[in-house]
Amino acid sequence: MLPTPYTKFDYDKVYEPSEDSFLLLDCLESELKFLDEKLKGKLSVVCEIGPGSGIVTTFMIQNSIPSLNSSIYLAVDINPWALESTIDTAARNNCKGRYLDTIQCNLTDSLKANEVDLLVFNPPYVPAEEVPQIPESKGEIDNWLDLALLGGKDGMVITNKVLENLDSILSSNGVAYILFCARNKPEVITAEMKKTGNWKIELVETRKAGWEVLSVYRFERQH
Ligand SMILES: C[S@@+](CC[C@H](N)C(=O)[O-])C[C@H]1O[C@@H](n2cnc3c(N)ncnc32)[C@H](O)[C@@H]1O
């Protein structure tokens, strides 16, 4: 079993690692062999959207995921506190400076197209009337935290933006792991995407967390 990074930050400012975070870690651990096979021999660009505390990105760095090859890790979050926490978590786990860059941006807006070999996203997936407005200042702490949780209609507004752009985010051999809750209706969404004939999608992990059922799906291009 791979070690879980130690995190210590103000969880009024960033999302505290929870069942969904740990499910993602378990999913990445169970995918080690698959990722080694898929991305072997390549310097990979790894991007986590919404690193929050930084636990998932640090887990990937400290355990050399996707493979023993060098990788570049990009952690992109709309919440400025998440960037601070990600750097802090990396440092606490001796991963600082290991090809990690943190970028404040909306989803992958500031990345070049088709450069990401491994994309990881635990999105704001809780159904809500709407996605909260992006706060104007770093000090609006409650609002940053709302953005970590609330995903608008069906909890899918933010995730849909990523799914709609997946073709221009991933490299030609890229792979994405995205987390859903049952209320996001992931089986309906993935069935629709499969119908296009462009995507190979697999359910990798699923787990009951309180009254919520969480799952992580793997997305690859259908070659
Ligand atoms: C559920 S939290 C996941 C945090 C962490 N990855 C984990 O698993 O513990 C969702 C994260 O997505 C970020 N986020 C929400 N909307 C975003 C957007 N439009 N662009 C980038 N990041 C966003 C939030 O700030 C938050 O850090």
CSV table of C-alpha atoms and ligand atoms in Angstrom, one decimal, residues 13-18 20-22 24-25 48-57 76-80 82 103 105-108 120-125 131 134 144-150 158 161 179, ligand 1:
chain,number,residue,atom,x,y,z
A,13,LYS,CA,-9.8,27.9,3.0
A,14,VAL,CA,-9.3,24.7,1.0
A,15,TYR,CA,-11.2,21.4,0.7
A,16,GLU,CA,-10.2,19.0,3.5
A,17,PRO,CA,-9.1,15.6,2.1
A,18,SER,CA,-12.2,13.4,2.4
A,20,ASP,CA,-13.5,11.3,-2.4
A,21,SER,CA,-9.9,12.3,-2.2
A,22,PHE,CA,-8.9,8.9,-0.8
A,24,LEU,CA,-8.9,8.9,-6.0
A,25,LEU,CA,-5.7,7.9,-4.4
A,48,GLU,CA,-4.6,17.8,-11.6
A,49,ILE,CA,-7.5,20.2,-11.9
A,50,GLY,CA,-8.6,21.4,-8.5
A,51,PRO,CA,-5.8,20.1,-6.2
A,52,GLY,CA,-7.4,21.7,-3.1
A,53,SER,CA,-5.0,20.7,-0.2
A,54,GLY,CA,-2.6,19.1,-2.8
A,55,ILE,CA,-3.0,15.6,-1.4
A,56,VAL,CA,-3.6,13.9,-4.8
A,57,THR,CA,-0.8,15.7,-6.7
A,76,VAL,CA,-4.4,24.2,-11.5
A,77,ASP,CA,-7.0,25.6,-9.2
A,78,ILE,CA,-9.3,28.6,-9.2
A,79,ASN,CA,-8.8,29.0,-5.5
A,80,PRO,CA,-5.5,30.8,-4.7
A,82,ALA,CA,-5.3,25.8,-2.9
A,103,ILE,CA,-1.3,27.8,-11.6
A,105,CYS,CA,-6.8,29.4,-13.5
A,106,ASN,CA,-10.2,28.3,-14.5
A,107,LEU,CA,-10.0,24.6,-15.4
A,108,THR,CA,-7.4,24.2,-18.1
A,120,VAL,CA,-7.0,13.9,-12.7
A,121,PHE,CA,-10.1,15.7,-11.4
A,122,ASN,CA,-12.1,15.5,-8.2
A,123,PRO,CA,-14.6,18.2,-9.2
A,124,PRO,CA,-17.2,20.2,-7.3
A,125,TYR,CA,-19.9,17.5,-7.9
A,131,VAL,CA,-22.2,27.2,-9.5
A,134,ILE,CA,-15.8,33.3,-8.5
A,144,TRP,CA,-13.8,29.7,-2.2
A,145,LEU,CA,-14.9,26.7,-0.2
A,146,ASP,CA,-18.4,26.7,-1.9
A,147,LEU,CA,-16.6,26.5,-5.2
A,148,ALA,CA,-15.0,23.3,-4.1
A,149,LEU,CA,-18.3,21.6,-3.5
A,150,LEU,CA,-21.2,23.0,-5.6
A,158,ILE,CA,-18.1,22.1,-14.1
A,161,LYS,CA,-17.0,21.7,-19.2
A,179,LEU,CA,-14.7,11.4,-10.0
B,1,LIG,C1,-13.8,18.5,-4.3
B,1,LIG,S1,-12.4,19.6,-4.3
B,1,LIG,C2,-11.1,18.5,-4.6
B,1,LIG,C3,-9.8,18.8,-3.9
B,1,LIG,C4,-8.7,17.7,-3.9
B,1,LIG,N1,-8.4,17.4,-5.3
B,1,LIG,C5,-9.1,16.5,-3.2
B,1,LIG,O1,-9.4,15.5,-3.9
B,1,LIG,O2,-9.2,16.5,-2.0
B,1,LIG,C6,-12.6,20.5,-5.8
B,1,LIG,C7,-11.5,21.5,-6.2
B,1,LIG,O3,-11.7,22.0,-7.5
B,1,LIG,C8,-11.4,23.4,-7.4
B,1,LIG,N2,-12.2,24.1,-8.5
B,1,LIG,C9,-13.6,24.4,-8.5
B,1,LIG,N3,-13.9,25.0,-9.6
B,1,LIG,C10,-12.8,25.1,-10.4
B,1,LIG,C11,-12.5,25.7,-11.6
B,1,LIG,N4,-13.4,26.3,-12.4
B,1,LIG,N5,-11.2,25.7,-12.1
B,1,LIG,C12,-10.2,25.1,-11.3
B,1,LIG,N6,-10.4,24.6,-10.1
B,1,LIG,C13,-11.7,24.6,-9.6
B,1,LIG,C14,-11.8,23.9,-6.0
B,1,LIG,O4,-11.2,25.1,-5.7
B,1,LIG,C15,-11.3,22.6,-5.2
B,1,LIG,O5,-10.0,22.8,-4.9
